Amino acid sequence: MANIMLCSCIVFFVALCSDVMANPHCKGVKGAYYPSWAFSTFPPSSIDTSLFTHIYYAFLVPNNTTFKFDIDDETSKLLFNFTSTLRSSVKTLFSVGGGGEGPARFSRMASTSVSRLSFIKSSIEVARKYRFDGFDLDWEFPQNKKDMENFAILLDEWRVEVKKESLATKRPQLLITAAVYFSVDFFLWGEFRSYPVPSINKNLDWINLMFYDYRGSWDTSATGAQAALFDTKSNVSTSYGLSTWIKAGALRSKLIMGLPLYGRTWKLKDPNVDGIGAPAVGVGPGDEGTLTYREIEKFNEENNAKVVYDSATVSAYSVAGTSWIGFDDTNSVAMKLHYAQSQRLRGYFFWAVAGDKDWKISTTAKQSWIIS
Ligand SMILES: *[C@@H]1O[C@H](CO)[C@@H](O)[C@H](O)[C@H]1NC(C)=O
Ligand SMILES: *[C@@H]1O[C@H](CO)[C@@H](O)[C@H](O)[C@H]1NC(C)=O
Ligand SMILES: *[C@@H]1O[C@H](CO)[C@@H](O)[C@H](O)[C@H]1NC(C)=O
Ligand SMILES: *[C@@H]1O[C@H](CO)[C@@H](O)[C@H](O)[C@H]1NC(C)=O
């Protein structure tokens, strides 16, 4: 039985590899974001580059009025340190924006051709000056239909300029990627709006699907799996989000599965009622109820926590007294990556690389990714 299953798997993956061969860009992407604010404790040289293909420097933000990147001396040093340390082993990109930045600046930048061109030209200059292989737009999030239209135009113009620059300099085109919401549609809050899939397919090398932050400190009434693969009771899950992208026509070869190297915590109402969805009264340990995987391992060990794998959501949680932590462990990551491959996705990425413990999760991920 095991042999038969193995055989069908191999046949399946060989068939896939012919797709991969037809498309030189089809090689599996194993990405991770690098949190630049962790430089002093986690310099770029601490990354085990054998586990990754692409590392994103997080973050740069353009000037609020000129939409150019004003890079101060300290940042300049970090950028050079980042690329000179990593670029011989992996591709490097710089990510623009981030969850802490908010949407307003990008909305204004994308709204006129002058501001878009200023941003685009500056992004190319920065990439070449600091020897990056490309850039990643992390606009969290376009707020309305107009923003989505402008997002599409921005991507069109960005690709045009990147092509022009490549022709003029005879260098490979810079990569353009974006970090996006878990679902193609924003159906939970604000104006209903959808990402411009045709422009994404045409202009971006790939998109990083942020398959996490489904539950957290903003709702302390019950515990939850912040990166559930499946949820029978709601549409806030990775399998649902992915299905919306595919249904909307996103090319599977452009889709990268996001995985969190952090978890989210709650304070249980009753330490004896501790499953997923158990009543809670507040956040648990960590800054605003978040802990990196490394911190979770430490917490679990020091507090002799009970650790449970939940196959329904494909996630793990740990409990010690009233402290409850939901996170991804090696099992959930392996399962998710089997799922990603069965869905013929291009690869995966982590937020964020400094959160791993002894490279346990990243190693499991690499070993689980069988396609090229
Ligand atoms: C943005 O650019 C303008 C014009 O160059 C400059 O006056 C302003 O100080 C810059 N803003 C920041 C935050 O650096
Ligand atoms: C950016 O500029 C806008 C309008 O010019 C202004 O309302 C906003 O406060 C500025 N934000 C920052 C962070 O400087
Ligand atoms: C980068 O910074 C680290 C930590 O300060 C230092 O040890 C290393 O030599 C630097 N590398 C480069 C290539 O500048
Ligand atoms: C999930 O989304 C589908 C449409 O994609 C909808 O029919 C269904 O009612 C939604 N389920 C829930 C629980 O919201």
Coordinates of C-alpha atoms and ligand atoms in Angstrom, one line a residue:
M1 CA 0.0 0.0 0.0
A2 CA 2.7 2.4 1.0
N3 CA 4.6 1.6 -2.2
I4 CA 1.5 2.1 -4.4
M5 CA 1.0 5.5 -2.7
L6 CA 4.6 6.4 -3.2
C7 CA 4.5 5.5 -6.9
S8 CA 1.4 7.6 -7.6
C9 CA 3.1 10.4 -5.8
I10 CA 6.2 10.2 -7.9
V11 CA 4.2 10.0 -11.2
F12 CA 2.3 13.0 -10.0
F13 CA 5.4 15.0 -9.3
V14 CA 7.1 14.0 -12.5
A15 CA 4.1 15.3 -14.4
L16 CA 4.4 18.5 -12.5
C17 CA 8.1 18.8 -13.2
S18 CA 7.4 18.9 -16.9
D19 CA 5.4 22.0 -16.2
V20 CA 8.3 23.3 -14.1
M21 CA 10.7 22.6 -16.9
A22 CA 8.6 24.4 -19.4
N23 CA 8.7 27.4 -17.2
P24 CA 12.2 28.4 -16.1
H25 CA 10.7 30.4 -13.2
C26 CA 8.9 27.4 -11.8
K27 CA 11.6 26.4 -9.4
G28 CA 10.3 26.2 -5.9
V29 CA 10.5 29.4 -3.9
K30 CA 11.6 29.0 -0.3
G31 CA 11.4 32.5 1.1
A32 CA 11.7 34.3 4.4
Y33 CA 11.4 37.9 5.5
Y34 CA 14.3 39.3 7.5
P35 CA 13.3 41.7 10.3
S36 CA 16.0 44.5 10.0
W37 CA 15.2 45.8 13.5
A38 CA 16.7 42.5 14.9
F39 CA 20.1 43.3 13.3
S40 CA 22.0 43.6 16.6
T41 CA 20.9 40.2 17.9
F42 CA 20.2 38.5 14.5
P43 CA 22.5 39.8 11.8
P44 CA 22.1 38.5 8.2
S45 CA 25.1 36.2 8.7
S46 CA 23.1 34.2 11.2
I47 CA 20.7 33.0 8.5
D48 CA 21.3 29.4 7.3
T49 CA 21.1 30.2 3.6
S50 CA 21.0 26.5 2.6
L51 CA 17.4 26.5 3.7
F52 CA 16.1 29.4 1.5
T53 CA 16.1 30.7 -2.0
H54 CA 14.9 34.2 -1.4
I55 CA 15.3 36.6 1.6
Y56 CA 13.3 39.8 1.9
Y57 CA 14.7 42.8 3.8
A58 CA 11.9 44.2 5.9
F59 CA 11.2 47.1 5.4
L60 CA 11.9 50.3 3.4
V61 CA 9.3 53.0 3.2
P62 CA 9.2 55.7 0.6
N63 CA 9.0 59.4 1.5
N64 CA 5.5 60.5 2.2
T65 CA 5.5 63.4 -0.3
T66 CA 8.1 62.6 -2.9
F67 CA 7.5 58.8 -2.8
K68 CA 11.3 58.3 -3.3
F69 CA 13.4 56.3 -0.8
D70 CA 15.4 58.6 1.4
I71 CA 18.0 56.2 2.9
D72 CA 20.0 57.4 5.9
D73 CA 23.5 56.4 6.6
E74 CA 22.6 53.7 9.1
T75 CA 20.1 52.1 6.8
S76 CA 22.6 52.3 4.0
K77 CA 25.0 50.3 6.1
L78 CA 22.4 47.7 6.9
L79 CA 21.4 47.3 3.3
F80 CA 25.0 46.8 2.1
N81 CA 25.6 44.4 5.0
F82 CA 22.4 42.4 4.1
T83 CA 23.1 42.0 0.4
S84 CA 26.8 41.5 0.6
T85 CA 26.3 38.8 3.2
L86 CA 23.5 37.0 1.4
R87 CA 23.6 37.6 -2.3
S88 CA 26.1 34.9 -3.2
S89 CA 23.8 32.2 -1.7
V90 CA 20.2 33.5 -2.1
K91 CA 18.3 36.1 -4.1
T92 CA 17.7 39.2 -2.1
L93 CA 14.7 41.6 -2.3
F94 CA 13.7 44.6 -0.3
S95 CA 10.1 44.7 0.9
V96 CA 8.3 48.0 0.9
G97 CA 5.8 49.0 3.5
G98 CA 4.7 46.3 6.0
G99 CA 2.0 45.8 8.5
G100 CA 3.1 48.7 10.7
E101 CA 3.1 51.2 7.9
G102 CA -0.6 51.5 7.1
P103 CA -2.2 52.0 3.7
A104 CA -2.5 55.8 3.2
R105 CA 0.9 56.5 1.8
F106 CA 0.6 53.8 -0.8
S107 CA -2.9 54.9 -1.7
R108 CA -1.6 58.4 -2.5
M109 CA 1.5 57.2 -4.3
A110 CA -0.5 54.9 -6.5
S111 CA -3.1 57.5 -7.4
T112 CA -1.2 59.7 -9.9
S113 CA 1.2 58.8 -12.8
V114 CA 3.7 61.3 -11.5
S115 CA 3.9 59.8 -8.0
R116 CA 3.9 56.2 -9.3
L117 CA 6.8 57.0 -11.6
S118 CA 8.8 58.7 -8.9
F119 CA 8.3 55.6 -6.6
I120 CA 9.1 53.2 -9.4
K121 CA 12.3 55.0 -10.6
S122 CA 13.5 55.3 -7.0
S123 CA 12.8 51.6 -6.3
I124 CA 14.9 50.6 -9.3
E125 CA 17.8 52.9 -8.3
V126 CA 17.8 51.5 -4.7
A127 CA 17.7 47.9 -6.0
R128 CA 20.7 48.5 -8.3
K129 CA 22.7 50.7 -5.9
Y130 CA 22.4 48.1 -3.0
R131 CA 22.7 45.1 -5.3
F132 CA 19.3 43.6 -4.6
D133 CA 17.6 41.1 -7.1
G134 CA 14.2 42.8 -6.8
F135 CA 11.5 44.2 -4.6
D136 CA 8.4 43.2 -2.8
L137 CA 5.4 45.5 -2.3
D138 CA 3.8 45.0 1.1
W139 CA 0.8 47.5 1.0
E140 CA -1.4 46.5 3.9
F141 CA -3.9 47.0 2.4
P142 CA -5.6 48.7 -0.5
Q143 CA -8.8 50.0 1.1
N144 CA -11.3 50.3 -1.7
K145 CA -12.0 49.6 -5.4
K146 CA -10.1 52.7 -6.5
D147 CA -7.0 51.6 -4.6
M148 CA -7.3 48.2 -6.4
E149 CA -7.5 49.9 -9.8
N150 CA -4.4 52.0 -9.0
F151 CA -2.6 48.9 -7.7
A152 CA -3.1 47.3 -11.1
I153 CA -1.8 50.4 -12.9
L154 CA 1.2 50.6 -10.6
L155 CA 2.1 47.0 -11.4
D156 CA 1.7 47.6 -15.1
E157 CA 4.0 50.6 -15.0
W158 CA 6.5 49.0 -12.6
R159 CA 7.0 46.0 -15.0
V160 CA 7.4 48.4 -18.0
E161 CA 10.1 50.3 -16.2
V162 CA 11.8 47.1 -15.0
K163 CA 11.9 45.8 -18.5
K164 CA 13.2 49.0 -19.9
E165 CA 16.0 49.1 -17.3
S166 CA 16.9 45.5 -18.1
L167 CA 17.1 46.2 -21.8
A168 CA 19.2 49.3 -21.3
T169 CA 21.6 47.8 -18.8
K170 CA 21.6 44.2 -20.3
R171 CA 21.0 42.9 -16.8
P172 CA 18.3 40.4 -15.7
Q173 CA 15.0 42.0 -14.9
L174 CA 14.5 42.8 -11.3
L175 CA 12.0 40.6 -9.5
I176 CA 8.7 42.2 -8.5
T177 CA 6.6 40.5 -5.9
A178 CA 3.9 41.5 -3.5
A179 CA 2.6 40.4 -0.1
V180 CA -1.1 40.1 -0.2
Y181 CA -4.2 39.3 2.0
F182 CA -5.1 35.6 2.5
S183 CA -8.2 36.0 0.3
V184 CA -8.5 37.6 -3.1
D185 CA -11.5 39.5 -1.8
F186 CA -11.8 41.6 1.3
F187 CA -15.0 40.2 2.6
L188 CA -14.6 40.7 6.4
W189 CA -14.1 44.4 6.8
G190 CA -14.4 47.7 4.9
E191 CA -15.6 48.1 1.4
F192 CA -15.8 44.8 -0.6
R193 CA -12.9 44.8 -3.0
S194 CA -10.8 42.3 -4.9
Y195 CA -7.2 42.2 -6.0
P196 CA -6.6 42.8 -9.7
V197 CA -5.7 39.3 -10.6
P198 CA -5.0 39.8 -14.4
S199 CA -2.4 42.6 -13.6
I200 CA -0.9 40.3 -10.9
N201 CA -0.6 37.4 -13.3
K202 CA 0.9 39.6 -16.0
N203 CA 3.3 41.7 -14.0
L204 CA 4.4 40.0 -10.8
D205 CA 6.9 37.2 -10.5
W206 CA 4.8 35.9 -7.6
I207 CA 2.7 36.9 -4.6
N208 CA 3.3 36.0 -1.0
L209 CA -0.1 35.0 0.5
M210 CA -0.2 36.0 4.1
F211 CA -1.9 32.9 5.5
Y212 CA -1.9 34.0 9.1
D213 CA -3.3 36.5 11.6
Y214 CA -6.8 35.0 11.3
R215 CA -7.3 35.2 15.1
G216 CA -5.5 37.3 17.7
S217 CA -5.5 39.9 20.4
W218 CA -8.3 41.9 18.7
D219 CA -10.7 39.1 19.8
T220 CA -10.0 37.9 23.3
S221 CA -13.3 36.0 23.8
A222 CA -12.0 32.7 22.6
T223 CA -8.7 30.9 21.6
G224 CA -8.1 30.3 17.9
A225 CA -5.8 28.9 15.3
Q226 CA -4.3 32.0 13.8
A227 CA -3.1 30.2 10.7
A228 CA -5.7 27.4 10.4
L229 CA -5.5 25.4 7.2
F230 CA -9.1 24.3 7.6
D231 CA -12.0 25.8 9.5
T232 CA -15.4 24.1 9.3
K233 CA -17.2 27.0 10.9
S234 CA -15.9 30.0 9.0
N235 CA -14.2 31.1 5.8
V236 CA -11.2 32.5 7.6
S237 CA -8.8 29.8 6.7
T238 CA -5.9 29.1 4.4
S239 CA -7.8 26.5 2.3
Y240 CA -10.6 28.9 1.7
G241 CA -8.4 31.9 1.0
L242 CA -6.3 29.9 -1.5
S243 CA -9.5 28.7 -3.2
T244 CA -10.6 32.3 -3.8
W245 CA -7.3 33.2 -5.5
I246 CA -7.5 30.1 -7.7
K247 CA -11.2 30.7 -8.5
A248 CA -10.4 34.3 -9.5
G249 CA -7.8 33.0 -12.0
A250 CA -4.5 33.5 -10.2
L251 CA -1.9 31.3 -11.8
R252 CA -0.8 28.6 -9.4
S253 CA 2.8 29.2 -10.4
K254 CA 2.5 32.7 -8.8
L255 CA 1.2 31.6 -5.5
I256 CA 3.5 31.3 -2.4
M257 CA 2.1 29.9 0.8
G258 CA 2.8 32.1 3.9
L259 CA 3.8 30.3 7.1
P260 CA 4.2 32.0 10.5
L261 CA 7.3 31.5 12.7
Y262 CA 5.2 33.0 15.5
G263 CA 2.1 32.2 17.5
R264 CA -0.7 34.0 19.2
T265 CA -1.7 33.7 22.8
W266 CA -4.8 33.9 25.0
K267 CA -5.6 33.8 28.7
L268 CA -8.1 31.0 29.3
K269 CA -11.2 31.6 31.3
D270 CA -11.0 28.1 32.7
P271 CA -7.7 26.2 32.6
N272 CA -9.7 22.9 32.2
V273 CA -11.5 24.1 29.1
D274 CA -8.5 24.5 26.7
G275 CA -9.3 23.4 23.2
I276 CA -9.4 25.6 20.0
G277 CA -12.3 28.0 20.5
A278 CA -12.2 27.7 24.3
P279 CA -13.5 30.7 26.2
A280 CA -10.8 33.3 27.0
V281 CA -10.6 36.5 29.0
G282 CA -7.6 38.3 27.5
V283 CA -4.2 37.8 25.8
G284 CA -1.6 35.5 27.1
P285 CA 2.2 35.8 27.3
G286 CA 4.1 37.9 24.8
D287 CA 4.0 41.4 23.4
E288 CA 0.3 41.9 22.5
G289 CA -0.2 38.2 22.7
T290 CA 2.4 37.2 20.2
L291 CA 5.5 35.0 20.7
T292 CA 8.0 33.8 18.1
Y293 CA 8.3 30.0 17.6
R294 CA 11.7 30.2 19.5
E295 CA 10.0 31.9 22.5
I296 CA 7.1 29.4 22.4
E297 CA 9.5 26.5 22.6
K298 CA 11.2 28.1 25.6
F299 CA 7.9 28.9 27.2
N300 CA 6.6 25.3 26.7
E301 CA 9.8 23.9 28.2
E302 CA 10.0 26.2 31.2
N303 CA 6.4 25.8 32.0
N304 CA 6.1 22.1 31.3
A305 CA 3.2 23.0 29.0
K306 CA 0.9 20.4 27.5
V307 CA 1.4 20.5 23.7
V308 CA -1.4 19.3 21.4
Y309 CA -1.5 18.8 17.6
D310 CA -4.9 19.6 16.2
S311 CA -5.5 17.8 12.9
A312 CA -8.8 19.5 12.2
T313 CA -7.2 22.9 11.8
V314 CA -3.6 21.6 11.1
S315 CA -2.1 23.6 13.9
A316 CA -0.6 23.1 17.3
Y317 CA -1.4 24.7 20.7
S318 CA 0.2 24.5 24.1
V319 CA -1.4 25.1 27.5
A320 CA 0.2 25.9 30.9
G321 CA -2.3 27.0 33.6
T322 CA -4.4 29.7 32.0
S323 CA -1.8 30.5 29.3
W324 CA -2.8 29.3 25.9
I325 CA -0.6 29.5 22.7
G326 CA -1.6 28.6 19.2
F327 CA 1.2 28.1 16.7
D328 CA 2.6 26.1 13.8
D329 CA 4.9 23.3 14.7
T330 CA 6.9 20.9 12.4
N331 CA 3.8 18.7 11.9
S332 CA 1.5 21.5 10.8
V333 CA 4.2 23.0 8.5
A334 CA 4.8 19.6 6.9
M335 CA 1.1 19.0 6.4
K336 CA 0.6 22.5 5.0
L337 CA 3.4 22.1 2.5
H338 CA 2.0 18.7 1.3
Y339 CA -1.3 20.6 0.8
A340 CA 0.5 23.4 -1.1
Q341 CA 2.2 20.9 -3.4
S342 CA -1.0 19.0 -4.0
Q343 CA -2.4 22.5 -5.1
R344 CA 0.6 23.0 -7.3
L345 CA 1.7 26.2 -5.6
R346 CA 5.2 27.7 -6.4
G347 CA 6.6 27.6 -2.9
Y348 CA 6.4 29.0 0.6
F349 CA 7.7 31.8 2.7
F350 CA 8.0 32.6 6.4
W351 CA 7.3 35.6 8.5
A352 CA 9.9 36.0 9.9
V353 CA 13.2 34.2 9.7
A354 CA 14.5 35.3 13.1
G355 CA 11.7 33.4 14.9
D356 CA 12.9 29.8 14.2
K357 CA 14.5 27.7 16.8
D358 CA 17.7 25.9 15.7
W359 CA 16.2 26.0 12.2
K360 CA 13.8 23.2 13.1
I361 CA 10.8 24.6 11.2
S362 CA 12.8 25.8 8.2
T363 CA 14.5 22.5 7.9
T364 CA 11.2 20.6 8.0
A365 CA 9.8 22.9 5.4
K366 CA 12.7 22.4 3.0
Q367 CA 12.5 18.6 3.5
S368 CA 8.8 18.7 2.9
W369 CA 9.1 20.5 -0.4
I370 CA 9.7 17.7 -2.8
I371 CA 9.2 19.7 -6.1
S372 CA 12.6 20.9 -7.4
Ligands
LIG1 C1 10.3 63.9 2.4 O1 10.9 64.7 1.3 C2 10.7 66.1 1.5 C3 11.2 66.8 0.2 O2 12.5 66.3 -0.1 C4 11.5 66.5 2.7 O3 11.3 67.9 2.9 C5 11.0 65.8 3.9 O4 11.7 66.1 5.1 C6 11.0 64.3 3.7 N1 10.3 63.6 4.8 C7 11.0 62.8 5.6 C8 10.1 62.2 6.7 O5 12.1 62.6 5.5
LIG2 C1 1.8 62.0 5.0 O1 1.2 63.0 4.2 C2 -0.1 63.2 4.4 C3 -0.7 64.2 3.4 O2 0.3 64.9 2.7 C4 -0.4 63.6 5.8 O3 -1.8 63.7 6.0 C5 0.1 62.5 6.7 O4 0.0 63.0 8.1 C6 1.6 62.3 6.5 N1 2.0 61.1 7.2 C7 3.2 61.1 7.8 C8 3.5 59.8 8.6 O5 4.0 62.0 7.7
LIG3 C1 27.7 42.7 8.7 O1 27.5 43.1 10.1 C2 28.0 42.1 11.0 C3 27.5 42.5 12.4 O2 27.8 43.8 12.7 C4 29.5 42.0 10.9 O3 29.9 41.0 11.7 C5 29.8 41.6 9.4 O4 31.2 41.5 9.2 C6 29.2 42.5 8.4 N1 29.4 42.0 7.1 C7 29.6 42.7 6.1 C8 29.8 42.0 4.8 O5 29.7 43.9 6.1
LIG4 C1 -18.0 31.0 2.7 O1 -18.0 31.6 1.4 C2 -19.0 31.0 0.5 C3 -18.7 31.7 -0.9 O2 -17.4 31.6 -1.3 C4 -20.4 31.2 1.0 O3 -21.3 30.6 0.1 C5 -20.5 30.7 2.4 O4 -21.8 31.0 2.9 C6 -19.4 31.2 3.3 N1 -19.5 30.5 4.6 C7 -19.5 31.2 5.8 C8 -19.5 30.3 7.0 O5 -19.4 32.4 5.9

